[in-house]
Structure formats: structure tokens, C-alpha cells
Amino acid sequence: MAEEKKRTRRANGESAIYLGKDGRWHARVPMGYKDDGSPYRRHLTRPTRKELVDEVRRLEKQRDEGSARQPGKPWTVAKWLEHWVENIAKPVVSENTYDGYEVAVRVHLVPGIGRHRIDRLEPEHLESLYRRMQSAGSKAGTAHQAHRTARTALGEAVRRGHAAKNAAALAKPPRMEEDENEVEPYSVDEVQSLLLEVNKRRNSARWMLALALGLRQGETLGLRWSDVDLDNEYLKLRRNRLRPKYQHGCGEASPCGRKAGYCPDRVQVRRETKNTKSRAGRRAVPLPGPLVVMLRLHREAQVQERAAAGNLWTESEYVFTKPLGGPLSPNTDYHDWKRLLEDVGVRDGRLHDARHTAGTVLMLLGVPDRVIDQIMGWEPGGAARMRARYLHVTDPMLKEAARKIERAIWGAPENLAVDKDQDNEA
């Protein structure tokens, strides 16, 4: 019988199929080479030749497409994620992106799905994790961060042949509900109230850069005087201030018992700034006249602070510094913003809401979209999406639209008055 035909000699690189002494059909499928250069073959066995041929063809297709599992012991999800985040992602992504990946891997993904083999992970495993996270109190956004991290990490595993499919790309993340506290930009009156208060404070120009021009926190705190041209009334944005990260410097022999950030001998392990990664982020921004005046006064005040501090002053080129010099901490800056809102009596909001405010004011003033994109630092390809997210339709805009509809349909206001008089006479 044809099914009992014994093994025959085959060409190099061709799969060998034969009937074994155990009565089952066997195949040796060439899959490439191991790290040491020796050939790597996968052994398959099935009860019938037809079943085996089907499986061989499937495996050969995976091999030819580059999606077949590579030789060696299969990775667990935990081992792959830990390897990926430290050795693959960390060297090529920004510090902030790495921090997000690391937290998602350590806190959520490894405890939740780490024991699975990476080549046997299914979308349902991830969807179950997302449900458990939300049941334990995590927000949908946190589950989405875990989902995005898993999708990126598993995509790299597929690209390298450690898994045949990206389970996270197939999984459905939880629905993101619309934020009940949708961002509402500050009104012009509120901005003017804030302006009156910041003029009494140190580093007052810092807040007006946010409210008037929409500069991000990292962009503002990373500004150096060499980036500011007050004579020509513009500034250049080309770097971001990073959130500091510390490790203990006290040593294991005499630990301080505090968190690393509060260790008396703490060591800064993260660079102060990074260059803006996108071309749109590296931009020149025009300075309104009052802001030029504020920055000139700020520079004079900084010179006086340096003279008063003497040897205690920490020299730096930053525009906005601590009272004794040195760059401002993003954390300190955040709490200063919260105190400013409280002192003025303006409703509480995120520091990033000032950026929404600036974008909306630019739209209210009729500034062309292309100029708004330049000032806000949005990439051309995604500018429309960012405008939809940041530029808010305000009550004055809606009222003006209503007036335009009124004039278009019912005519001028005086015509409306004549019509009403005629109705009354009738």
C-alpha cells in the first residue's frame, strides 16, 4: 500500500516523511539553523500520512513566512516581557515610555499572564486579565496601557519567531468610557484672573507661557536662555525637562530607611533633559509683547537672586530655576500650579489643561490651522486629530454661530422687529 511506503532519499532542504517502527508516520522538517550553525529540524508525528502531510505543509508555510517558532526552549510570557522591556525596549525608547512599559510589565502583565508559554498565549488570556484588573479597581485607561505594552512586546516576539501570532493584537481591550469630567478650557476671564495673581509671584512668566502659548511642562522647564531671543521676540523649543529619578547613595552598610528620592545621599540616575524627538516639537514660537516684557523682568530678577545667593547659587542656563538656582523639579512645578489655582479661586484643573486653553484661545482669535499647529508643536500627519482633541467649542463660539444662523435664515435683527410688529397688528 502507498501509505506503507518507507523513507526515500530526498533533496537537501526538503522535508523527510517516513513510516516508523511504531506504526506512526514521522517527518523531519528543516527549519533553518541553530545559533551554533548546526541544522535545526522539527520532528512531527501523526497516525496517518495525510494528517502528517497537512501538518508538514502548515509548518513549512510558517517557516517560509518567517513566523515559525525558533529553536530552543519556548519563552514564558514573564521571561519574554522582562527580557523585552530591559534589553530591547529600554535602549531605544524615551525614559518616560520605558517607565510606562516597566510598570505595566511588573505590576500587571507578569503577575497576570506570566506563566503561560508565549507560543500558547491566547487573546482570551489577555481579555480575562483586563477584566480582573478592572474588578480590582484599575481604570480602563490602565488596562489599555497594559494592552498596548503587551501588543508591542508580543509583536517583537512574533517578528523574531518566538511566537506564531500576536495574541494582544487579536484581544479586545476594555471600552474607554468618555471622561465624565471632560476637559473644559479656562475662559479668557479666568486667564486674566490668573495673570493678575502670577504677576505677584516668582517665575510668573512660566505660567503665561503655558496659558498663552500652550507650552508643555517639560518644554517650559527645559528652556534655557540660549533658546530665548527677546530682541526678535521668539523662543526655540528643542528639549524637554525630564522627571528626576534617584537611587540610594547611602549604601547597604548604613541604609537610611527612606525612599530613594528622600535619601540624604541620593544619586540622580536620569539625565536632566532630552532632545525633542519629533520635528514638529522642535519649533520656533512667537512671543507676544507682554510676554517679552515679563521675560525681561524675569531675567533681571534672576540676576538679583544669583547675586543675593552668592556661593549658594547653583549655576545653570535654565530660564526657570529654584530660588538658589538649578532646574525646577516637575513635581514642585505641579504643586505650584495647584496653589495658584487655589489662591485665585479658579476651578481646579490639570496643568495640561492650560495647553487646551491656549489652543482654544488661538482658535477663538481666528488663527489659521497651520499656524496653530506650529505653535502647539503638532505633526502634520496627526494635526487634525490633535486639533479635535485640544480645541474646544466654547459658549461664545456657539452663541456666535447662533447669531450667524439667525442672520442667514431670519435676516437682520431689524427685520425681525418689523415681522414681530406685523404679527402684533394682525
GROMACS .gro file of C-alpha atoms in nm:
model
  426
    1MET     CA    1   0.000   0.000   0.000
    2ALA     CA    2   0.109   0.355  -0.076
    3GLU     CA    3   0.066   0.460   0.287
    4GLU     CA    4   0.323   0.198   0.395
    5LYS     CA    5   0.596   0.322   0.163
    6LYS     CA    6   0.924   0.351   0.350
    7ARG     CA    7   1.153   0.656   0.367
    8THR     CA    8   1.319   0.757   0.041
    9ARG     CA    9   1.618   0.982  -0.021
   10ARG     CA   10   1.521   1.347  -0.060
   11ALA     CA   11   1.692   1.664  -0.175
   12ASN     CA   12   1.866   1.893   0.072
   13GLY     CA   13   1.622   2.124   0.248
   14GLU     CA   14   1.324   1.903   0.171
   15SER     CA   15   1.109   1.752   0.448
   16ALA     CA   16   1.153   1.379   0.507
   17ILE     CA   17   0.836   1.172   0.566
   18TYR     CA   18   0.852   0.807   0.669
   19LEU     CA   19   0.664   0.529   0.846
   20GLY     CA   20   0.819   0.443   1.179
   21LYS     CA   21   0.851   0.108   1.352
   22ASP     CA   22   0.587   0.225   1.599
   23GLY     CA   23   0.329   0.225   1.318
   24ARG     CA   24   0.300   0.605   1.312
   25TRP     CA   25   0.408   0.841   1.038
   26HIS     CA   26   0.702   1.072   1.113
   27ALA     CA   27   0.850   1.380   0.947
   28ARG     CA   28   1.170   1.580   0.982
   29VAL     CA   29   1.113   1.939   0.865
   30PRO     CA   30   1.421   2.161   0.802
   31MET     CA   31   1.362   2.492   0.984
   32GLY     CA   32   1.695   2.668   0.944
   33TYR     CA   33   1.999   2.676   1.169
   34LYS     CA   34   2.069   2.698   1.540
   35ASP     CA   35   2.285   2.967   1.699
   36ASP     CA   36   2.592   2.742   1.664
   37GLY     CA   37   2.532   2.699   1.289
   38SER     CA   38   2.409   2.340   1.303
   39PRO     CA   39   2.090   2.247   1.111
   40TYR     CA   40   1.764   2.266   1.301
   41ARG     CA   41   1.481   2.024   1.215
   42ARG     CA   42   1.142   1.986   1.371
   43HIS     CA   43   1.012   1.634   1.435
   44LEU     CA   44   0.642   1.571   1.375
   45THR     CA   45   0.438   1.253   1.413
   46ARG     CA   46   0.080   1.167   1.320
   47PRO     CA   47  -0.121   0.840   1.293
   48THR     CA   48  -0.183   0.877   0.916
   49ARG     CA   49   0.025   1.003   0.629
   50LYS     CA   50  -0.244   1.250   0.520
   51GLU     CA   51  -0.259   1.414   0.862
   52LEU     CA   52   0.117   1.438   0.870
   53VAL     CA   53   0.144   1.589   0.521
   54ASP     CA   54  -0.110   1.856   0.614
   55GLU     CA   55   0.087   1.943   0.927
   56VAL     CA   56   0.418   1.948   0.738
   57ARG     CA   57   0.276   2.188   0.480
   58ARG     CA   58   0.144   2.417   0.754
   59LEU     CA   59   0.483   2.423   0.927
   60GLU     CA   60   0.671   2.479   0.601
   61LYS     CA   61   0.444   2.776   0.527
   62GLN     CA   62   0.520   2.926   0.869
   63ARG     CA   63   0.892   2.869   0.808
   64ASP     CA   64   0.881   3.036   0.467
   65GLU     CA   65   0.684   3.332   0.606
   66GLY     CA   66   0.924   3.370   0.899
   67SER     CA   67   0.653   3.315   1.162
   68ALA     CA   68   0.759   2.970   1.289
   69ARG     CA   69   0.897   2.927   1.641
   70GLN     CA   70   1.275   2.930   1.653
   71PRO     CA   71   1.489   2.652   1.809
   72GLY     CA   72   1.541   2.639   2.180
   73LYS     CA   73   1.322   2.619   2.488
   74PRO     CA   74   1.000   2.823   2.441
   75TRP     CA   75   0.980   3.151   2.632
   76THR     CA   76   0.728   3.201   2.905
   77VAL     CA   77   0.541   3.529   2.882
   78ALA     CA   78   0.709   3.651   3.202
   79LYS     CA   79   1.062   3.579   3.082
   80TRP     CA   80   0.999   3.735   2.742
   81LEU     CA   81   0.838   4.052   2.883
   82GLU     CA   82   1.121   4.101   3.133
   83HIS     CA   83   1.381   4.043   2.862
   84TRP     CA   84   1.200   4.268   2.616
   85VAL     CA   85   1.149   4.565   2.848
   86GLU     CA   86   1.509   4.571   2.976
   87ASN     CA   87   1.712   4.461   2.675
   88ILE     CA   88   1.506   4.554   2.369
   89ALA     CA   89   1.279   4.847   2.463
   90LYS     CA   90   1.489   5.033   2.719
   91PRO     CA   91   1.784   5.121   2.491
   92VAL     CA   92   1.564   5.269   2.216
   93VAL     CA   93   1.265   5.440   2.381
   94SER     CA   94   1.244   5.753   2.595
   95GLU     CA   95   1.271   5.736   2.972
   96ASN     CA   96   0.902   5.815   3.018
   97THR     CA   97   0.796   5.549   2.768
   98TYR     CA   98   1.019   5.294   2.939
   99ASP     CA   99   0.869   5.380   3.278
  100GLY     CA  100   0.519   5.312   3.142
  101TYR     CA  101   0.627   4.981   2.989
  102GLU     CA  102   0.811   4.873   3.305
  103VAL     CA  103   0.515   4.940   3.534
  104ALA     CA  104   0.272   4.759   3.302
  105VAL     CA  105   0.504   4.457   3.281
  106ARG     CA  106   0.593   4.436   3.651
  107VAL     CA  107   0.259   4.527   3.809
  108HIS     CA  108   0.004   4.381   3.567
  109LEU     CA  109   0.128   4.157   3.287
  110VAL     CA  110   0.380   3.931   3.461
  111PRO     CA  111   0.155   3.855   3.762
  112GLY     CA  112  -0.150   3.816   3.536
  113ILE     CA  113  -0.031   3.610   3.238
  114GLY     CA  114   0.338   3.546   3.304
  115ARG     CA  115   0.316   3.169   3.350
  116HIS     CA  116   0.182   3.100   3.000
  117ARG     CA  117   0.414   2.986   2.725
  118ILE     CA  118   0.448   3.269   2.477
  119ASP     CA  119   0.363   3.045   2.182
  120ARG     CA  120   0.046   2.925   2.355
  121LEU     CA  121  -0.087   3.259   2.476
  122GLU     CA  122  -0.440   3.326   2.354
  123PRO     CA  123  -0.638   3.653   2.323
  124GLU     CA  124  -0.881   3.522   2.585
  125HIS     CA  125  -0.599   3.512   2.844
  126LEU     CA  126  -0.542   3.884   2.797
  127GLU     CA  127  -0.912   3.971   2.793
  128SER     CA  128  -0.952   3.782   3.120
  129LEU     CA  129  -0.662   3.984   3.266
  130TYR     CA  130  -0.823   4.313   3.165
  131ARG     CA  131  -1.149   4.212   3.336
  132ARG     CA  132  -0.963   4.112   3.652
  133MET     CA  133  -0.775   4.441   3.655
  134GLN     CA  134  -1.098   4.640   3.636
  135SER     CA  135  -1.264   4.422   3.901
  136ALA     CA  136  -0.970   4.502   4.128
  137GLY     CA  137  -1.024   4.875   4.077
  138SER     CA  138  -0.798   4.963   3.782
  139LYS     CA  139  -0.934   5.219   3.538
  140ALA     CA  140  -0.994   5.130   3.175
  141GLY     CA  141  -0.700   5.353   3.082
  142THR     CA  142  -0.467   5.142   3.298
  143ALA     CA  143  -0.588   4.826   3.125
  144HIS     CA  144  -0.531   4.997   2.791
  145GLN     CA  145  -0.173   5.079   2.891
  146ALA     CA  146  -0.116   4.711   2.975
  147HIS     CA  147  -0.277   4.614   2.644
  148ARG     CA  148  -0.057   4.849   2.440
  149THR     CA  149   0.254   4.726   2.619
  150ALA     CA  150   0.163   4.361   2.558
  151ARG     CA  151   0.085   4.429   2.192
  152THR     CA  152   0.424   4.595   2.137
  153ALA     CA  153   0.620   4.328   2.327
  154LEU     CA  154   0.444   4.033   2.163
  155GLY     CA  155   0.474   4.195   1.822
  156GLU     CA  156   0.851   4.188   1.866
  157ALA     CA  157   0.831   3.822   1.974
  158VAL     CA  158   0.644   3.736   1.654
  159ARG     CA  159   0.892   3.932   1.444
  160ARG     CA  160   1.177   3.729   1.596
  161GLY     CA  161   1.000   3.397   1.550
  162HIS     CA  162   0.933   3.318   1.917
  163ALA     CA  163   0.555   3.305   1.861
  164ALA     CA  164   0.339   3.250   1.555
  165LYS     CA  165   0.078   3.514   1.643
  166ASN     CA  166   0.038   3.829   1.848
  167ALA     CA  167  -0.235   3.743   2.097
  168ALA     CA  168  -0.260   4.107   2.214
  169ALA     CA  169  -0.325   4.228   1.860
  170LEU     CA  170  -0.625   3.991   1.848
  171ALA     CA  171  -0.751   4.066   2.202
  172LYS     CA  172  -1.019   4.330   2.263
  173PRO     CA  173  -0.923   4.585   2.529
  174PRO     CA  174  -1.195   4.725   2.757
  175ARG     CA  175  -1.406   5.008   2.627
  176MET     CA  176  -1.281   5.353   2.713
  177GLU     CA  177  -1.575   5.544   2.855
  178GLU     CA  178  -1.596   5.913   2.781
  179ASP     CA  179  -1.448   6.107   3.068
  180GLU     CA  180  -1.732   6.246   3.279
  181ASN     CA  181  -1.506   6.535   3.373
  182GLU     CA  182  -1.428   6.632   3.016
  183VAL     CA  183  -1.160   6.896   2.982
  184GLU     CA  184  -1.305   7.244   2.988
  185PRO     CA  185  -1.053   7.513   2.892
  186TYR     CA  186  -1.024   7.818   3.112
  187SER     CA  187  -1.216   8.120   2.989
  188VAL     CA  188  -1.048   8.448   2.895
  189ASP     CA  189  -1.179   8.598   3.222
  190GLU     CA  190  -1.022   8.313   3.421
  191VAL     CA  191  -0.692   8.354   3.236
  192GLN     CA  192  -0.695   8.725   3.318
  193SER     CA  193  -0.760   8.646   3.686
  194LEU     CA  194  -0.464   8.408   3.684
  195LEU     CA  195  -0.250   8.674   3.515
  196LEU     CA  196  -0.321   8.923   3.794
  197GLU     CA  197  -0.207   8.669   4.053
  198VAL     CA  198   0.102   8.534   3.874
  199ASN     CA  199   0.236   8.888   3.836
  200LYS     CA  200   0.280   8.885   4.215
  201ARG     CA  201   0.475   8.559   4.210
  202ARG     CA  202   0.822   8.436   4.135
  203ASN     CA  203   0.863   8.276   3.790
  204SER     CA  204   0.541   8.447   3.673
  205ALA     CA  205   0.634   8.417   3.304
  206ARG     CA  206   0.640   8.040   3.342
  207TRP     CA  207   0.260   8.024   3.378
  208MET     CA  208   0.189   8.267   3.098
  209LEU     CA  209   0.394   8.056   2.857
  210ALA     CA  210   0.152   7.775   2.936
  211LEU     CA  211  -0.172   7.974   2.926
  212ALA     CA  212  -0.089   8.196   2.628
  213LEU     CA  213   0.124   7.966   2.409
  214GLY     CA  214   0.033   7.617   2.529
  215LEU     CA  215   0.388   7.507   2.608
  216ARG     CA  216   0.411   7.164   2.768
  217GLN     CA  217   0.556   7.139   3.118
  218GLY     CA  218   0.873   6.964   3.000
  219GLU     CA  219   0.924   7.222   2.724
  220THR     CA  220   0.890   7.516   2.963
  221LEU     CA  221   1.113   7.373   3.237
  222GLY     CA  222   1.372   7.269   2.977
  223LEU     CA  223   1.404   7.621   2.833
  224ARG     CA  224   1.749   7.778   2.850
  225TRP     CA  225   1.834   8.142   2.794
  226SER     CA  226   2.015   8.048   2.472
  227ASP     CA  227   1.674   7.934   2.339
  228VAL     CA  228   1.514   8.277   2.400
  229ASP     CA  229   1.559   8.571   2.161
  230LEU     CA  230   1.387   8.867   2.328
  231ASP     CA  231   1.511   9.118   2.070
  232ASN     CA  232   1.340   8.932   1.786
  233GLU     CA  233   1.053   8.820   2.015
  234TYR     CA  234   1.059   8.444   1.975
  235LEU     CA  235   1.188   8.133   2.150
  236LYS     CA  236   1.311   7.797   2.021
  237LEU     CA  237   1.185   7.472   2.169
  238ARG     CA  238   1.425   7.181   2.128
  239ARG     CA  239   1.447   6.991   2.456
  240ASN     CA  240   1.227   6.862   2.739
  241ARG     CA  241   1.297   6.856   3.112
  242LEU     CA  242   1.263   6.501   3.246
  243ARG     CA  243   1.119   6.398   3.578
  244PRO     CA  244   1.414   6.318   3.809
  245LYS     CA  245   1.479   5.959   3.914
  246TYR     CA  246   1.704   5.869   4.206
  247GLN     CA  247   1.868   5.569   4.365
  248HIS     CA  248   2.008   5.530   4.715
  249GLY     CA  249   2.358   5.654   4.780
  250CYS     CA  250   2.372   5.565   5.148
  251GLY     CA  251   2.497   5.208   5.091
  252GLU     CA  252   2.377   4.876   5.229
  253ALA     CA  253   2.601   4.906   5.535
  254SER     CA  254   2.407   5.205   5.672
  255PRO     CA  255   2.074   5.234   5.491
  256CYS     CA  256   1.876   5.550   5.556
  257GLY     CA  257   1.541   5.369   5.563
  258ARG     CA  258   1.378   5.625   5.333
  259LYS     CA  259   1.260   5.612   4.976
  260ALA     CA  260   1.534   5.673   4.721
  261GLY     CA  261   1.406   6.024   4.644
  262TYR     CA  262   1.445   6.127   5.009
  263CYS     CA  263   1.781   5.961   5.075
  264PRO     CA  264   2.029   6.221   5.209
  265ASP     CA  265   2.293   6.080   4.972
  266ARG     CA  266   2.061   6.017   4.679
  267VAL     CA  267   2.210   5.982   4.332
  268GLN     CA  268   2.042   6.117   4.018
  269VAL     CA  269   2.023   5.831   3.766
  270ARG     CA  270   1.832   6.006   3.489
  271ARG     CA  271   1.957   6.285   3.263
  272GLU     CA  272   1.800   6.627   3.320
  273THR     CA  273   1.673   6.685   2.966
  274LYS     CA  274   1.626   6.506   2.637
  275ASN     CA  275   1.603   6.649   2.288
  276THR     CA  276   1.255   6.683   2.144
  277LYS     CA  277   1.203   6.366   1.941
  278SER     CA  278   0.970   6.497   1.669
  279ARG     CA  279   1.048   6.754   1.403
  280ALA     CA  280   0.725   6.939   1.486
  281GLY     CA  281   0.827   6.956   1.852
  282ARG     CA  282   1.148   7.137   1.756
  283ARG     CA  283   0.995   7.468   1.667
  284ALA     CA  284   1.014   7.844   1.695
  285VAL     CA  285   0.728   8.012   1.884
  286PRO     CA  286   0.647   8.386   1.861
  287LEU     CA  287   0.632   8.582   2.186
  288PRO     CA  288   0.354   8.838   2.242
  289GLY     CA  289   0.480   9.178   2.357
  290PRO     CA  290   0.362   9.144   2.721
  291LEU     CA  291   0.541   8.810   2.748
  292VAL     CA  292   0.863   8.966   2.619
  293VAL     CA  293   0.833   9.228   2.895
  294MET     CA  294   0.767   8.955   3.156
  295LEU     CA  295   1.071   8.756   3.045
  296ARG     CA  296   1.296   9.064   3.056
  297LEU     CA  297   1.181   9.136   3.413
  298HIS     CA  298   1.226   8.769   3.500
  299ARG     CA  299   1.585   8.772   3.374
  300GLU     CA  300   1.664   9.080   3.584
  301ALA     CA  301   1.509   8.916   3.892
  302GLN     CA  302   1.719   8.604   3.833
  303VAL     CA  303   2.037   8.814   3.820
  304GLN     CA  304   1.945   8.968   4.156
  305GLU     CA  305   1.873   8.623   4.307
  306ARG     CA  306   2.213   8.499   4.188
  307ALA     CA  307   2.387   8.796   4.348
  308ALA     CA  308   2.198   8.753   4.676
  309ALA     CA  309   2.267   8.379   4.695
  310GLY     CA  310   2.642   8.415   4.638
  311ASN     CA  311   2.824   8.082   4.677
  312LEU     CA  312   2.495   7.903   4.747
  313TRP     CA  313   2.375   7.959   4.391
  314THR     CA  314   2.370   7.651   4.164
  315GLU     CA  315   2.473   7.772   3.821
  316SER     CA  316   2.266   7.662   3.523
  317GLU     CA  317   2.140   7.802   3.195
  318TYR     CA  318   1.773   7.737   3.269
  319VAL     CA  319   1.520   8.018   3.231
  320PHE     CA  320   1.318   7.896   3.530
  321THR     CA  321   1.511   7.786   3.837
  322LYS     CA  322   1.476   7.721   4.207
  323PRO     CA  323   1.540   8.016   4.446
  324LEU     CA  324   1.904   7.909   4.476
  325GLY     CA  325   1.947   7.815   4.112
  326GLY     CA  326   1.936   7.480   3.940
  327PRO     CA  327   1.646   7.342   3.735
  328LEU     CA  328   1.293   7.335   3.869
  329SER     CA  329   1.152   6.995   3.962
  330PRO     CA  330   0.840   6.897   3.763
  331ASN     CA  331   0.681   6.783   4.090
  332THR     CA  332   0.741   7.121   4.257
  333ASP     CA  333   0.611   7.294   3.945
  334TYR     CA  334   0.289   7.087   3.957
  335HIS     CA  335   0.219   7.179   4.320
  336ASP     CA  336   0.290   7.548   4.246
  337TRP     CA  337   0.019   7.531   3.976
  338LYS     CA  338  -0.231   7.381   4.220
  339ARG     CA  339  -0.160   7.654   4.478
  340LEU     CA  340  -0.201   7.920   4.210
  341LEU     CA  341  -0.548   7.793   4.118
  342GLU     CA  342  -0.649   7.773   4.483
  343ASP     CA  343  -0.524   8.125   4.566
  344VAL     CA  344  -0.704   8.279   4.267
  345GLY     CA  345  -1.023   8.086   4.338
  346VAL     CA  346  -1.031   7.937   3.989
  347ARG     CA  347  -1.170   7.585   3.950
  348ASP     CA  348  -0.919   7.304   3.990
  349GLY     CA  349  -0.765   7.157   3.675
  350ARG     CA  350  -0.465   6.971   3.543
  351LEU     CA  351  -0.156   7.164   3.447
  352HIS     CA  352  -0.206   7.025   3.096
  353ASP     CA  353  -0.548   7.199   3.083
  354ALA     CA  354  -0.357   7.524   3.031
  355ARG     CA  355  -0.243   7.378   2.698
  356HIS     CA  356  -0.605   7.312   2.600
  357THR     CA  357  -0.683   7.672   2.697
  358ALA     CA  358  -0.408   7.816   2.478
  359GLY     CA  359  -0.514   7.612   2.175
  360THR     CA  360  -0.877   7.715   2.216
  361VAL     CA  361  -0.788   8.084   2.251
  362LEU     CA  362  -0.586   8.062   1.927
  363MET     CA  363  -0.891   7.918   1.755
  364LEU     CA  364  -1.119   8.188   1.902
  365LEU     CA  365  -0.885   8.453   1.761
  366GLY     CA  366  -0.916   8.301   1.415
  367VAL     CA  367  -0.550   8.197   1.389
  368PRO     CA  368  -0.506   7.971   1.081
  369ASP     CA  369  -0.479   7.598   1.149
  370ARG     CA  370  -0.127   7.577   1.009
  371VAL     CA  371  -0.006   7.847   1.250
  372ILE     CA  372  -0.183   7.681   1.543
  373ASP     CA  373  -0.009   7.353   1.455
  374GLN     CA  374   0.328   7.532   1.452
  375ILE     CA  375   0.275   7.699   1.789
  376MET     CA  376   0.138   7.383   1.954
  377GLY     CA  377   0.402   7.156   1.801
  378TRP     CA  378   0.175   6.909   1.622
  379GLU     CA  379   0.298   6.680   1.344
  380PRO     CA  380   0.135   6.749   1.005
  381GLY     CA  381   0.001   6.393   0.973
  382GLY     CA  382  -0.177   6.398   1.309
  383ALA     CA  383  -0.255   6.768   1.340
  384ALA     CA  384  -0.624   6.732   1.254
  385ARG     CA  385  -0.667   6.467   1.522
  386MET     CA  386  -0.484   6.681   1.779
  387ARG     CA  387  -0.696   6.986   1.693
  388ALA     CA  388  -1.009   6.778   1.751
  389ARG     CA  389  -0.873   6.676   2.090
  390TYR     CA  390  -0.739   7.010   2.212
  391LEU     CA  391  -0.951   7.281   2.051
  392HIS     CA  392  -1.281   7.313   2.234
  393VAL     CA  393  -1.604   7.471   2.114
  394THR     CA  394  -1.685   7.732   2.381
  395ASP     CA  395  -2.011   7.907   2.471
  396PRO     CA  396  -1.912   8.232   2.293
  397MET     CA  397  -1.842   8.032   1.976
  398LEU     CA  398  -2.182   7.862   1.997
  399LYS     CA  399  -2.358   8.197   2.052
  400GLU     CA  400  -2.178   8.350   1.754
  401ALA     CA  401  -2.285   8.051   1.542
  402ALA     CA  402  -2.645   8.104   1.656
  403ARG     CA  403  -2.628   8.470   1.556
  404LYS     CA  404  -2.495   8.375   1.210
  405ILE     CA  405  -2.781   8.124   1.164
  406GLU     CA  406  -3.027   8.390   1.276
  407ARG     CA  407  -2.899   8.640   1.020
  408ALA     CA  408  -2.891   8.380   0.742
  409ILE     CA  409  -3.244   8.244   0.794
  410TRP     CA  410  -3.443   8.524   0.951
  411GLY     CA  411  -3.245   8.817   0.819
  412ALA     CA  412  -3.110   9.119   1.004
  413PRO     CA  413  -3.231   9.188   1.360
  414GLU     CA  414  -3.428   9.497   1.243
  415ASN     CA  415  -3.624   9.277   1.001
  416LEU     CA  416  -3.715   9.051   1.290
  417ALA     CA  417  -3.852   9.351   1.481
  418VAL     CA  418  -4.070   9.454   1.179
  419ASP     CA  419  -4.203   9.100   1.148
  420LYS     CA  420  -4.294   9.093   1.517
  421ASP     CA  421  -4.479   9.428   1.486
  422GLN     CA  422  -4.674   9.300   1.186
  423ASP     CA  423  -4.770   8.989   1.380
  424ASN     CA  424  -4.893   9.201   1.671
  425GLU     CA  425  -5.103   9.421   1.440
  426ALA     CA  426  -5.261   9.115   1.284
   0.00000   0.00000   0.00000
